[in-house]
Coordinates of C-alpha atoms (C1' of nucleotides) in Angstrom, one line a residue:
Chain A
X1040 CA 120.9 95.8 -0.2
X1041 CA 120.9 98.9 -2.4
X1042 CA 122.2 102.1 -1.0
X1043 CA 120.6 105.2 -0.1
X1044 CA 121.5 108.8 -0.8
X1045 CA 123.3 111.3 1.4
X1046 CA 125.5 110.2 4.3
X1047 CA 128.8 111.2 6.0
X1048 CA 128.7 114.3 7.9
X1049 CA 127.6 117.1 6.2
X1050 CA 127.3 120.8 6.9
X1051 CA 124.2 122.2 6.9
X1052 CA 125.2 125.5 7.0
X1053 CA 126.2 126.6 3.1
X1054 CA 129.0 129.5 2.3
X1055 CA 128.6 131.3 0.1
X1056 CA 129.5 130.3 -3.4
X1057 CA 130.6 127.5 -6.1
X1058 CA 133.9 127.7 -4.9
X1059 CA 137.4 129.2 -5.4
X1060 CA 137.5 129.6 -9.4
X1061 CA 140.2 127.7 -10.9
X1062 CA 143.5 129.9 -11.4
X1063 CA 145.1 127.7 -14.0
X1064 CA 144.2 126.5 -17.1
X1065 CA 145.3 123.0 -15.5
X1066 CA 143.4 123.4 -12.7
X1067 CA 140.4 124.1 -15.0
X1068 CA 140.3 121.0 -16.9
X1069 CA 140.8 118.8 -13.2
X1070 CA 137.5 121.0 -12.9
X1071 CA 135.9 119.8 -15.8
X1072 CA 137.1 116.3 -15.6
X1073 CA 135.1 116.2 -12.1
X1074 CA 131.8 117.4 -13.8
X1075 CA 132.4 115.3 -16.9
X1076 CA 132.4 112.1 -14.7
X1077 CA 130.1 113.0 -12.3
X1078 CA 127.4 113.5 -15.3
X1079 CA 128.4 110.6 -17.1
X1080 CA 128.3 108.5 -13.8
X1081 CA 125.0 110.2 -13.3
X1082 CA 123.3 109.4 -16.1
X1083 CA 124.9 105.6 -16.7
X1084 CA 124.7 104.2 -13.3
X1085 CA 121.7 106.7 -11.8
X1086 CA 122.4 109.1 -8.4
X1087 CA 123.6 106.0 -5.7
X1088 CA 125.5 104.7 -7.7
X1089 CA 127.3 107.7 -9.0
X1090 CA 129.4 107.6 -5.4
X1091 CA 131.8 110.3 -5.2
X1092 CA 134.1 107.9 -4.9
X1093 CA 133.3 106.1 -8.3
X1094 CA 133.1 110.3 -9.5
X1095 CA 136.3 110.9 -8.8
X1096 CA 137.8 107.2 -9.9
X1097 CA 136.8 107.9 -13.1
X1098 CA 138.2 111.6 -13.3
X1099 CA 141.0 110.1 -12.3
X1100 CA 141.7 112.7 -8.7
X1101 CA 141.1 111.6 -5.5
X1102 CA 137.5 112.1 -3.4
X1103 CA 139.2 114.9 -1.5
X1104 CA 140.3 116.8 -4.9
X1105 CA 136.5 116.6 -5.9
X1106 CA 135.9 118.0 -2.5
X1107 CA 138.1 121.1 -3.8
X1108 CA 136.1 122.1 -6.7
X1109 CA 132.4 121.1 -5.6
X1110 CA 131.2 121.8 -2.0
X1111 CA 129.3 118.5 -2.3
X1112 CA 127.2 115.8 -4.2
X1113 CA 124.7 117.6 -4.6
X1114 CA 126.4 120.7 -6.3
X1115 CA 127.4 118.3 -8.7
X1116 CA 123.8 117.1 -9.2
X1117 CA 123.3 120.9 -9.6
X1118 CA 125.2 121.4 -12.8
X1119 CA 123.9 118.1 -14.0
X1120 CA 120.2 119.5 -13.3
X1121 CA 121.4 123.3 -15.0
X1122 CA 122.1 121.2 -17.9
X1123 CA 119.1 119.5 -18.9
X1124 CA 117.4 123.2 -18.1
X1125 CA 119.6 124.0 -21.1
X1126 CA 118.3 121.0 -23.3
X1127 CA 115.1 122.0 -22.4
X1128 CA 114.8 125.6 -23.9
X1129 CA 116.4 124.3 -26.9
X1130 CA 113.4 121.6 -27.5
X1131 CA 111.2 124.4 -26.0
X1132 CA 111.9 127.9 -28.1
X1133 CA 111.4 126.2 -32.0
X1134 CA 108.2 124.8 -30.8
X1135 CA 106.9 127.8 -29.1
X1136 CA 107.4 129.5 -31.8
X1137 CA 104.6 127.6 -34.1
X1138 CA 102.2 128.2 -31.6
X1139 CA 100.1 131.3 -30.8
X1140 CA 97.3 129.8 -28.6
X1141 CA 98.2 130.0 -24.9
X1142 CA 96.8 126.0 -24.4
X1143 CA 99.1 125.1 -27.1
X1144 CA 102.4 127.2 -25.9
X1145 CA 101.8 125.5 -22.6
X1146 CA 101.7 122.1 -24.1
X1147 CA 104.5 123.1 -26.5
X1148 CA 106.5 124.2 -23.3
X1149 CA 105.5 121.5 -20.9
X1150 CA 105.9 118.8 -23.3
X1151 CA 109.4 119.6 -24.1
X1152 CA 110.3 119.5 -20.8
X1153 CA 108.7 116.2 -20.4
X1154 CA 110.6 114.7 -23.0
X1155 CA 114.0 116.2 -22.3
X1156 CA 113.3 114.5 -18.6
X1157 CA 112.2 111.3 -19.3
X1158 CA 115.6 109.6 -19.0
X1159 CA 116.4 110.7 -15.7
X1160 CA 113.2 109.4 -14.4
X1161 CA 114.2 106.2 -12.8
X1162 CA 116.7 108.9 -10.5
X1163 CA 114.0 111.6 -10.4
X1164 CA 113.0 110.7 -7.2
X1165 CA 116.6 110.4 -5.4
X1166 CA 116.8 114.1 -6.7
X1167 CA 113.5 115.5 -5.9
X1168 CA 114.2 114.3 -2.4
X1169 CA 117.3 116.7 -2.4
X1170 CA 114.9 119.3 -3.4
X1171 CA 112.6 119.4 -1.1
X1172 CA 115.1 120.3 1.5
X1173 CA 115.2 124.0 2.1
X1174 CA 118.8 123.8 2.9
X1175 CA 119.6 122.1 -0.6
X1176 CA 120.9 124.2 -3.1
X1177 CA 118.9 122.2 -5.8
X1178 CA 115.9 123.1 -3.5
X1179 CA 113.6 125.5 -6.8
X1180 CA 113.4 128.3 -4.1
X1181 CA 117.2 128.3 -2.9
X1182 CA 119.2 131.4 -3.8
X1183 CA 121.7 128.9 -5.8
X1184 CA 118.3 128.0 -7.8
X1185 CA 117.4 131.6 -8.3
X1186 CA 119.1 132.2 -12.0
X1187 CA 117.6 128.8 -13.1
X1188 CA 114.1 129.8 -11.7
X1189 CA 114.2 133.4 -12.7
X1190 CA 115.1 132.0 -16.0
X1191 CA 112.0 129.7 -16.3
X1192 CA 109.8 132.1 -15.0
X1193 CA 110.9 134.5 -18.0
X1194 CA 110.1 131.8 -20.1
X1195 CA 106.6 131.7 -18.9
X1196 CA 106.6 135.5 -19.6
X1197 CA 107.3 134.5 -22.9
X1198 CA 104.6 132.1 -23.5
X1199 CA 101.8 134.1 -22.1
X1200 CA 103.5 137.5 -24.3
X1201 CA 103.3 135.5 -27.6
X1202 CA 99.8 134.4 -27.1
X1203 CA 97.1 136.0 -28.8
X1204 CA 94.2 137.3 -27.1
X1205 CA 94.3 139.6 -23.9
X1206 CA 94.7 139.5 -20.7
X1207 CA 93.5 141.8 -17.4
X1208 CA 96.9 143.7 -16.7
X1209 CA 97.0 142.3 -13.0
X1210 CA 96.2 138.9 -13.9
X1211 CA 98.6 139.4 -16.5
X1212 CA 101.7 140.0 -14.4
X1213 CA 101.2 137.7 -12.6
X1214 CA 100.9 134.8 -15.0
X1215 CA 104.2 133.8 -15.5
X1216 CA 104.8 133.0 -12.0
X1217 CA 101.4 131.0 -11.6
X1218 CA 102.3 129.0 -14.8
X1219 CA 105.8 128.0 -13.2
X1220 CA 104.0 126.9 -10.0
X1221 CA 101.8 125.1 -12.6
X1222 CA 105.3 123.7 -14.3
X1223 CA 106.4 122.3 -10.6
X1224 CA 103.2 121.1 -9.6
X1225 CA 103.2 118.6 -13.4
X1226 CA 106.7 117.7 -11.9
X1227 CA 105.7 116.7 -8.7
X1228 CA 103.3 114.6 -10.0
X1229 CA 106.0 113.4 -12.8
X1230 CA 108.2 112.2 -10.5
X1231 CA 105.7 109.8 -8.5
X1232 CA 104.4 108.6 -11.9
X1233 CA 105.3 105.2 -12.7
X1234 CA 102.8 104.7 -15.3
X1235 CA 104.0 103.2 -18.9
X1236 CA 105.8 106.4 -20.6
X1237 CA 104.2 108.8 -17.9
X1238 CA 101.3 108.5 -19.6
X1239 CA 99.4 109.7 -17.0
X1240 CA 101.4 112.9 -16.6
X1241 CA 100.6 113.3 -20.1
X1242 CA 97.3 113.5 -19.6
X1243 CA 97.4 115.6 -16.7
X1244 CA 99.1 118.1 -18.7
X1245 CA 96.8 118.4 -21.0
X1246 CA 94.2 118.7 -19.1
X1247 CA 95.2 121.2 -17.0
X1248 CA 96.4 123.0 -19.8
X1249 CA 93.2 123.1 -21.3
X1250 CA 91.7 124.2 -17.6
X1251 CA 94.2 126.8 -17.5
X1252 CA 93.3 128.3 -20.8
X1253 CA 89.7 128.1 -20.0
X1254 CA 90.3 129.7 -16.6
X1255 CA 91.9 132.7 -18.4
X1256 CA 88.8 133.3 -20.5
X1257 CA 86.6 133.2 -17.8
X1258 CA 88.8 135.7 -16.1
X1259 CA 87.7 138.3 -18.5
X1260 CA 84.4 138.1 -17.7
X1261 CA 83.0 141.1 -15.9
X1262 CA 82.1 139.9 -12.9
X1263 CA 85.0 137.9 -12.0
X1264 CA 87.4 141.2 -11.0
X1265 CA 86.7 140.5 -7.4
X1266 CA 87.9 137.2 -7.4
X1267 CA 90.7 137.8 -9.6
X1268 CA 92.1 140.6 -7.5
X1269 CA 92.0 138.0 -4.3
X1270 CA 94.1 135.8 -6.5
X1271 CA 96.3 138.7 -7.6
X1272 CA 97.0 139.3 -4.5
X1273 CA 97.5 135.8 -2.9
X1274 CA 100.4 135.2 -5.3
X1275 CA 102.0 138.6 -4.8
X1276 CA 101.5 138.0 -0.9
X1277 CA 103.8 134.9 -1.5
X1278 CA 106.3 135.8 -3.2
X1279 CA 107.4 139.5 -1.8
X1280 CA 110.2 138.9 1.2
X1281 CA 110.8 142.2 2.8
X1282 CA 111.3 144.4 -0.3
X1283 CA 112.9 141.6 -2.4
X1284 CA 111.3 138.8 -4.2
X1285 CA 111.7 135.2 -4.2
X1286 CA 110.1 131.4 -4.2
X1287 CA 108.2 129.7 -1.3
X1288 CA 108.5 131.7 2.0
X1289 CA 111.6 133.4 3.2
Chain B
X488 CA 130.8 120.7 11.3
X489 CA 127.0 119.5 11.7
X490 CA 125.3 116.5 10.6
X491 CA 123.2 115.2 7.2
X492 CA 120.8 112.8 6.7
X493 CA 120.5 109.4 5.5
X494 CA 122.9 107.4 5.1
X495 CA 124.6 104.1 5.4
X496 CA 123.9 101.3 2.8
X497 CA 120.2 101.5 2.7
X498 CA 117.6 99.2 1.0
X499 CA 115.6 100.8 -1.7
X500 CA 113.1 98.0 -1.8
X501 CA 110.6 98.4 0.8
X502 CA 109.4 94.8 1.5
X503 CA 105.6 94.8 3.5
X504 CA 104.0 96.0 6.9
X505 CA 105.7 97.3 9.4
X506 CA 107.8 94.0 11.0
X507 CA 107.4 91.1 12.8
X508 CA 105.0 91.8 15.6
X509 CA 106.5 91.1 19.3
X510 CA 105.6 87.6 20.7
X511 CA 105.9 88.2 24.3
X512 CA 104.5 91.5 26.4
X513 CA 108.9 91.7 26.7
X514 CA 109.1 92.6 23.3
X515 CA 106.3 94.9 23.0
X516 CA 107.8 96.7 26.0
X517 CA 111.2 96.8 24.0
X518 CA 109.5 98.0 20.9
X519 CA 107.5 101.0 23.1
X520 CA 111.0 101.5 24.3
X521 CA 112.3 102.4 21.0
X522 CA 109.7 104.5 19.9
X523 CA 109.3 106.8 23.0
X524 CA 113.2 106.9 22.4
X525 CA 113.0 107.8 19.6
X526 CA 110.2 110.7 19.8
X527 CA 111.9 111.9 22.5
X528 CA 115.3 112.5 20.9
X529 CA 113.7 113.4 17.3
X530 CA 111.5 116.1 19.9
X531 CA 114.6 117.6 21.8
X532 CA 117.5 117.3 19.5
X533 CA 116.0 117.3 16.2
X534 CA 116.4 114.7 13.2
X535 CA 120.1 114.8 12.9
X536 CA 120.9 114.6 16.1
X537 CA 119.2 111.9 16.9
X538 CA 120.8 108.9 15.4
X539 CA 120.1 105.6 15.5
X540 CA 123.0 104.8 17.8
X541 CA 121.9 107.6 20.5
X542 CA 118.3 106.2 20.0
X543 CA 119.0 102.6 20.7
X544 CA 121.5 103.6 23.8
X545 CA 118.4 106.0 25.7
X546 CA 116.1 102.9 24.8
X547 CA 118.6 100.6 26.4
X548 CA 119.4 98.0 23.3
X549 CA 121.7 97.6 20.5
X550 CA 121.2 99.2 17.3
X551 CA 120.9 96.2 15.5
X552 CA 117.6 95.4 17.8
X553 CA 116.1 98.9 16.8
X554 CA 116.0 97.7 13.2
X555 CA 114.8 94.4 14.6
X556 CA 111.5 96.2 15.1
X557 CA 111.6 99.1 12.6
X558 CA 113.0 98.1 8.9
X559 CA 114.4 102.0 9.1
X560 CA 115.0 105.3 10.5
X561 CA 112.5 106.7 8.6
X562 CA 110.2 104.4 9.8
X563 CA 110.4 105.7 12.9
X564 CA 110.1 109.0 12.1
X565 CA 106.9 108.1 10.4
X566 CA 105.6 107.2 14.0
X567 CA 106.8 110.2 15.5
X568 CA 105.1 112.1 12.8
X569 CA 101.6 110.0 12.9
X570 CA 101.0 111.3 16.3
X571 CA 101.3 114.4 15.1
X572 CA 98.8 113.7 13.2
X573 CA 96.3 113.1 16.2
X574 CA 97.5 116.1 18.4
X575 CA 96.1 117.8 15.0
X576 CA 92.4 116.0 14.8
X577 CA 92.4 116.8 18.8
X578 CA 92.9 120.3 18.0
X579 CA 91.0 120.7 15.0
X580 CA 87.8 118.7 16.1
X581 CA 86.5 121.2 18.5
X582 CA 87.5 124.4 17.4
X583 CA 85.5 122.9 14.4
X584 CA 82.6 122.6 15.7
X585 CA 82.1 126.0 16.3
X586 CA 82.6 126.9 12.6
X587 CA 79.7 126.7 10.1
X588 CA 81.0 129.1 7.5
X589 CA 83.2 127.2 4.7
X590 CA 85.8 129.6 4.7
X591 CA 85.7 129.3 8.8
X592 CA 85.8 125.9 9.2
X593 CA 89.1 125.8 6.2
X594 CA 90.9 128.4 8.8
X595 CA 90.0 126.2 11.9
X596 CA 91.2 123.0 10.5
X597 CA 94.3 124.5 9.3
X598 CA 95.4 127.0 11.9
X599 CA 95.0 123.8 14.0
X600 CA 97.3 122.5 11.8
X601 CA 100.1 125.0 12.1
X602 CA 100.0 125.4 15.6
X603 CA 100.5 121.7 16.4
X604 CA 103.4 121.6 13.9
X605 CA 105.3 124.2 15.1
X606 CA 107.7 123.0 17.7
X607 CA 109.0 120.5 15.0
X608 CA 109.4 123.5 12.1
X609 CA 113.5 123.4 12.5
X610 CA 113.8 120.0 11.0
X611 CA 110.8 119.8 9.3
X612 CA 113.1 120.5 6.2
X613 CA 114.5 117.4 6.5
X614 CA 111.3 115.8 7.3
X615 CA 110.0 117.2 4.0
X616 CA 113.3 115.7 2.4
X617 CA 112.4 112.0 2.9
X618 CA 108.7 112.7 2.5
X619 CA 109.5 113.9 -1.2
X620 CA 111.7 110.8 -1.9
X621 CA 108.4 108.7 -3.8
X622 CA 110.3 105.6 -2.3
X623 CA 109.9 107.1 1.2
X624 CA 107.4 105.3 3.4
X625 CA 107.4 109.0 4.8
X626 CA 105.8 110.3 1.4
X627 CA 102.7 111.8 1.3
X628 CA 101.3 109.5 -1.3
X629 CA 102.7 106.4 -0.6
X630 CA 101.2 103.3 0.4
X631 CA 102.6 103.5 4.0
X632 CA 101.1 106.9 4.5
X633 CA 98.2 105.7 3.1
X634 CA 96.0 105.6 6.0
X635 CA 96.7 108.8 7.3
X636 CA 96.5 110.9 4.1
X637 CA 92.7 109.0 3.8
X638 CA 92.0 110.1 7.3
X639 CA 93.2 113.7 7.0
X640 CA 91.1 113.5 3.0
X641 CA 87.9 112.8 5.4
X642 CA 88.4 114.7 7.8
X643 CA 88.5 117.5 5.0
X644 CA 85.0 115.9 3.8
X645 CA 83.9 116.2 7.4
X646 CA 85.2 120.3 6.8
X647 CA 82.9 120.8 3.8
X648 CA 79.8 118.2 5.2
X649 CA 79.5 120.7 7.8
X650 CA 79.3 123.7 6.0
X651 CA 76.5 125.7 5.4
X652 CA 75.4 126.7 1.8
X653 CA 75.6 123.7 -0.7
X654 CA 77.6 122.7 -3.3
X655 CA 77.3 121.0 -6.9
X656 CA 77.4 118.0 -6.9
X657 CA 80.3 117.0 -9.2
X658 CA 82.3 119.1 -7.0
X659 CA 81.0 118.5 -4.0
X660 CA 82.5 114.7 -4.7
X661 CA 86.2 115.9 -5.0
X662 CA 86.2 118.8 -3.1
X663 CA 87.8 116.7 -0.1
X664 CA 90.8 116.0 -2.4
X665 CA 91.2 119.5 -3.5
X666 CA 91.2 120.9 -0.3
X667 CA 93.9 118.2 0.7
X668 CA 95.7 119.3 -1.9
X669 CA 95.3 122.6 -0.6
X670 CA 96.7 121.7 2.8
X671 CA 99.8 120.2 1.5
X672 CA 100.5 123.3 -0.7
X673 CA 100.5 125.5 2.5
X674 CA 102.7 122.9 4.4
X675 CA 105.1 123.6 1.6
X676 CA 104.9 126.9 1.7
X677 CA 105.2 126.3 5.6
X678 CA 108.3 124.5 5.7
X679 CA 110.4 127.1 3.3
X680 CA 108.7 129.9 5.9
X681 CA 110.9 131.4 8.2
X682 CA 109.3 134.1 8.7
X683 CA 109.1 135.2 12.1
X684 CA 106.2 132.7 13.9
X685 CA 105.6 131.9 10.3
X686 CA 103.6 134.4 9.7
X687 CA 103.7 135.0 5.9
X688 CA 102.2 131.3 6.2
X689 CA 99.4 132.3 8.4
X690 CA 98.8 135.1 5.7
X691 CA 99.0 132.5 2.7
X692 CA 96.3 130.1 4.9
X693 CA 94.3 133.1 5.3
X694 CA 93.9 134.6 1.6
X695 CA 93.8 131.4 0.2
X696 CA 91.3 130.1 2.3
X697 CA 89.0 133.1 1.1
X698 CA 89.9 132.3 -2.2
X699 CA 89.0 129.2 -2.1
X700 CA 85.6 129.8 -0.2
X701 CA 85.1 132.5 -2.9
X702 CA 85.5 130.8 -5.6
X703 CA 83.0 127.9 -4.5
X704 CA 80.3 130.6 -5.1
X705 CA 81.6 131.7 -8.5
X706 CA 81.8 127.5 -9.4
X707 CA 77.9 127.8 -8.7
X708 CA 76.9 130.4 -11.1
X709 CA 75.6 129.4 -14.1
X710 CA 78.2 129.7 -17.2
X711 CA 80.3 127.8 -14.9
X712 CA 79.8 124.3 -15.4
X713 CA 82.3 123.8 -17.8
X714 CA 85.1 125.2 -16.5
X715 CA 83.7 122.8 -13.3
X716 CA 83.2 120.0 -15.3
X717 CA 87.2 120.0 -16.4
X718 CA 88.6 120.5 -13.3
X719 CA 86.6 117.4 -11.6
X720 CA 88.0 115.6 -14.8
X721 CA 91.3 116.4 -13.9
X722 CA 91.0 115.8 -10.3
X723 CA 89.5 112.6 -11.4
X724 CA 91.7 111.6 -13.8
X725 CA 95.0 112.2 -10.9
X726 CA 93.5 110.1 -8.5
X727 CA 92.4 107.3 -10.4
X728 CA 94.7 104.3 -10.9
X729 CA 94.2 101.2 -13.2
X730 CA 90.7 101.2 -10.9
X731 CA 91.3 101.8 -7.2
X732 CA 92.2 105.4 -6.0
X733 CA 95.6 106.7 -4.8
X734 CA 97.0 110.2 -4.1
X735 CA 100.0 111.3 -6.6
X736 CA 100.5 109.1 -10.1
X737 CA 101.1 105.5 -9.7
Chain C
dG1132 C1' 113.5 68.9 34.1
dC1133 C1' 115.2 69.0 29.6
dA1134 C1' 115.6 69.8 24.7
dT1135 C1' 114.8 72.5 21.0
dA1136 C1' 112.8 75.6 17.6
dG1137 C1' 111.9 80.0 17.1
dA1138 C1' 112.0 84.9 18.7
dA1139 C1' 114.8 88.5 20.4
dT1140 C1' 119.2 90.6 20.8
dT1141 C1' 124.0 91.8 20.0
dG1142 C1' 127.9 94.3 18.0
dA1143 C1' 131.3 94.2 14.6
dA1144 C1' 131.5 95.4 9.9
dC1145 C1' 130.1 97.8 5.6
dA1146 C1' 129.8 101.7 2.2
dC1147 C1' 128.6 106.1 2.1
dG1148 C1' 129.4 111.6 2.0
dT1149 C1' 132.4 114.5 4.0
dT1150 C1' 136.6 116.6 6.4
dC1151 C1' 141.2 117.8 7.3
dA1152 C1' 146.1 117.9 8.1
dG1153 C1' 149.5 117.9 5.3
dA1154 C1' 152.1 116.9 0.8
dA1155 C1' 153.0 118.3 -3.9
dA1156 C1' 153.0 121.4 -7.7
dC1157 C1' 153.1 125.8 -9.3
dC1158 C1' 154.3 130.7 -9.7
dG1159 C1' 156.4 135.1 -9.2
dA1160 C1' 160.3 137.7 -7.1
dC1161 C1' 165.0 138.0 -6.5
Chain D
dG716 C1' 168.0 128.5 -9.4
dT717 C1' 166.0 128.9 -5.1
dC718 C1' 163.0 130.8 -1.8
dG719 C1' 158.2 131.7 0.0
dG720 C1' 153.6 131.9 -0.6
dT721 C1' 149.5 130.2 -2.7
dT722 C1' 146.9 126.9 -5.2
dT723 C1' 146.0 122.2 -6.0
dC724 C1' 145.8 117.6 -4.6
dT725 C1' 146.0 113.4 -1.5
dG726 C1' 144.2 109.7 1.3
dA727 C1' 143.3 108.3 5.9
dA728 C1' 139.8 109.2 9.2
dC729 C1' 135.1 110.3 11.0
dG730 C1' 130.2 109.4 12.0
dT731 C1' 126.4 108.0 9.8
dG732 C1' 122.3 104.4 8.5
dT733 C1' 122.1 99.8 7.8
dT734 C1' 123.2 94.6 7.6
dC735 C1' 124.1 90.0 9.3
dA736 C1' 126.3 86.0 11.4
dA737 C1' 126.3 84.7 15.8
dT738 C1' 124.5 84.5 20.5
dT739 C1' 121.1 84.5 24.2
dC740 C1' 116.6 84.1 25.7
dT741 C1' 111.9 82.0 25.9
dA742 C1' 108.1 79.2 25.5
dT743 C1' 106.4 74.9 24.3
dG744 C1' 106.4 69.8 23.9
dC745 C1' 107.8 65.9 26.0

DNA sequence: GCATAGAATTGAACACGTTCAGAAACCGAC
DNA sequence: GTCGGTTTCTGAACGTGTTCAATTCTATGC
C-alpha cells in the first residue's frame, strides 16, 4: 500500500562529483530551492514520501531540473544527513567541554548525537538501507562520506586528547578510530530500536561506555602489551588500502 | 545506463508467514518453479538483472502469480540466500571436526563461510542494502530471519562446545552471540572488500580470530571478572526484549 | 454430470527514480 | 541588437517492483 525506496533505473556506476557548480547567482538559488524542499519534504513527510517529484513540486522546477543539480535521491539525503552532522558537533563541543573523564566525553559525545537523531528515527531505517550499499554515496566508507567521517573520527581524537589519564601510545592512536566504529555500532543498534524513547540504546550506551573506559585501564596493565599489540594491529590491518587509508575494505 | 533496486509501490507492512501454501502438488510445482527461477537468474545475472518480470517469464507464469506465492522480491531473495546458508553448515561441519583449538575451529567455521559466499560477492552490496533496511525480512535481526540467525548462533555454540580448554561460566553463556556478532562484523567488512579474492578479509578473519581466542585466556585471569562481568551485562542487556530474546533492539 | 466455492493465474495499471532530447534563458563578442 | 555557444530547464518516456479486478482452473458435494 505504502511505497518503497529507490526505483527507476539508476546508474550504479558514480562520476565523479556533486555536479557542475552553479554559474549564476540565479542558478544558485534554483540550487538551494531543491535542497530547501528536499529537507523540508524530508523531515515533514519522512524519505517515501519525499518523491522527487513532490521535491521538486514544492521548489517549484520540474523532476528533470532537480536531476541537474543532484545526481540523485540520495545525494539529496546526503546533504540532509551532512546537516544533522553539523547539529551534532554543536550539541557535542559545549558538552565535551565540562567533561574530563573519557566515560563521560563518550557519553557527552554519544548522547548528543542521540538526541540531535531522534527525530529522524521513524526514516532511519529507509536511510540506513542506503548505507549499507557500498555503491551509495551515503554508504560511512564511501569516498563522498570521507570529509564527514574523517571529521568524526577527529572528534574522537578529541575526546580521547582531553581526557585525563594516559594512554599506551599505540593504543592511543588508534583510539579514535575504534571509538568511531564504537559510534556506528550504537547506531546500528539505534536504528533497529523501537523501544519507547530508544531507551534501550540508552542503556547500551552507557554500558558500553563504561566497558570501554574500563577496557582502557586494564590496557595499562603490564601484562596486557601482547594483546594490545594484536589489537593495534588488527585495526591498522583494516584500515590501510595500498598506501592510503580508508573505512571498511577497499 | 544500469539498473537499481527496489522499487515500484511497495508495502511497508509485512503481514505474517510466508503465503498461502499450494493446495494441489500443481501449485507446489509452480511455486518450485519460481524459486529455481529465481536462484537461477539472481546466480547468473545478479540482483538487478534479475527482475521480477524476467523471473516469472523463465518460470513460465505471469508476474502477478510470482507474488501470488512470494509477498516480494526480497522474499525471494531471502530463499536464494537461506540455501546459502546450508552450502555453509555443509562446508563448515566437517572441516570442523578436525578442529579442537578455539581459535581453529573460529577460522574453519568462517573460512567456510567466505568461500561459500563468494560467487555471490558482486551483488552482495545490494543484498547487504535490503538486509540493513530493519523492515527487510532480509535483515539480520528480523523476525523472518529468525530461524536462520538462531541456527547460525548454535552452530557458533557448537564452535566453542567443542573446544578444548574451558571457559567461565558467565561467558561461556554468551559467547555464542558474541562470536555471531563477530561473524557479521567480518561479513561487513566482506562486502566493502574488493580486494583481490578478498584477501584483506581473509586477513581481518585471521587476526581477529586470534584476538578473540587470545583474549578468552586474558578474560580468565584473575583481576578480570569485572571487566567480564560488564561486558556479559551488556551482551545481556542487547539481547533481551521485554522477556523473550532477539538479535538487534526491538 | 453438473454446479459452485475456492484456489490459482493473468496482465494491465500504478507510482516510483531516473534519463534524455530538446527548448529556453542567458551571456559575451561583435 | 543579433549571433553563437553555453548553462539551465522542461516534461515525456523508460523500466522497475508491486497491486488488483477479473478470469480460468480444480476439487468437492450433490
Amino acid at each position: 500500500m505504502q511505497d518503497d525506496t529507490p526505483r527507476g533505473r539508476a546508474p550504479r556506476p558514480r562520476p565523479a562529483a556533486s555536479r557542475a557548480a552553479p554559474r549564476t547567482a540565479k542558478a544558485r538559488r534554483t540550487r538551494d530551492a531543491i535542497l530547501t524542499a528536499a529537507i523540508e519534504l524530508l523531515r515533514e513527510q519522512g524519505y517515501e514520501r519525499a518523491t522527487m517529484r513532490a521535491i521538486a513540486e514544492r521548489a517549484g522546477v520540474s523532476v528533470g531540473n532537480a536531476y541537474y543539480y543532484f545526481r540523485s535521491k540520495e545525494e539529496l539525503v546526503q546533504a540532509f544527513y551532512a546537516r544533522t552532522h553539523v547539529e551534532h558537533l554543536a550539541v557535542a563541543l559545549p558538552r565535551l567541554a565540562t567533561q574530563r573523564g573519557l566515560r563521560d566525553r563518550l557519553l557527552a559525545t554519544m548522547s548528543a548525537k542521540l538526541e540531535t537523531v531522534e527525530p529522524y528515527h521513524p526514516f532511519a531505517g529507509v536511510l540506513f538501507r542506503s548505507a549499507a550499499d557500498p555503491a551509495s554515496p551515503l554508504n560511512p566508507f564511501s569516498e563522498e562520506s570521507r570529509e564527514v567521517r574523517d571529521e568524526a573520527i577527529a572528534h574522537f581524537a578529541e575526546v580521547v586528547d582531553g581526557a585525563r589519564g594516559s594512554l599506551p601510545k599505540d593504543l592511543a592512536r588508534e583510539m579514535p578510530v575504534l571509538l568511531w566504529t564504537w559510534h556506528m555500532g550504537v547506531m546500528l543498534y539505534w536504528v533497529h530500536d523501537d523501544s519507547p524513547g530508544r531507551a534501550r540504546t540508552w542503556t547500551l550506551m552507557r554500558e558500553t561506555a563504561e566497558l570501554i573506559a574500563s577496557a582502557v585501564t586494564v590496557a595499562k596493565l603490564p601484562g596486557m602489551s601482547p594483546l594490545r599489540r594484536k589489537l593495534v594491529g588488527v585495526v591498522r590491518g583494516m584500515l590501510s588500502v595500498d598506501g592510503h587509508d580508508a573505512g571498511g575494505a577497499s
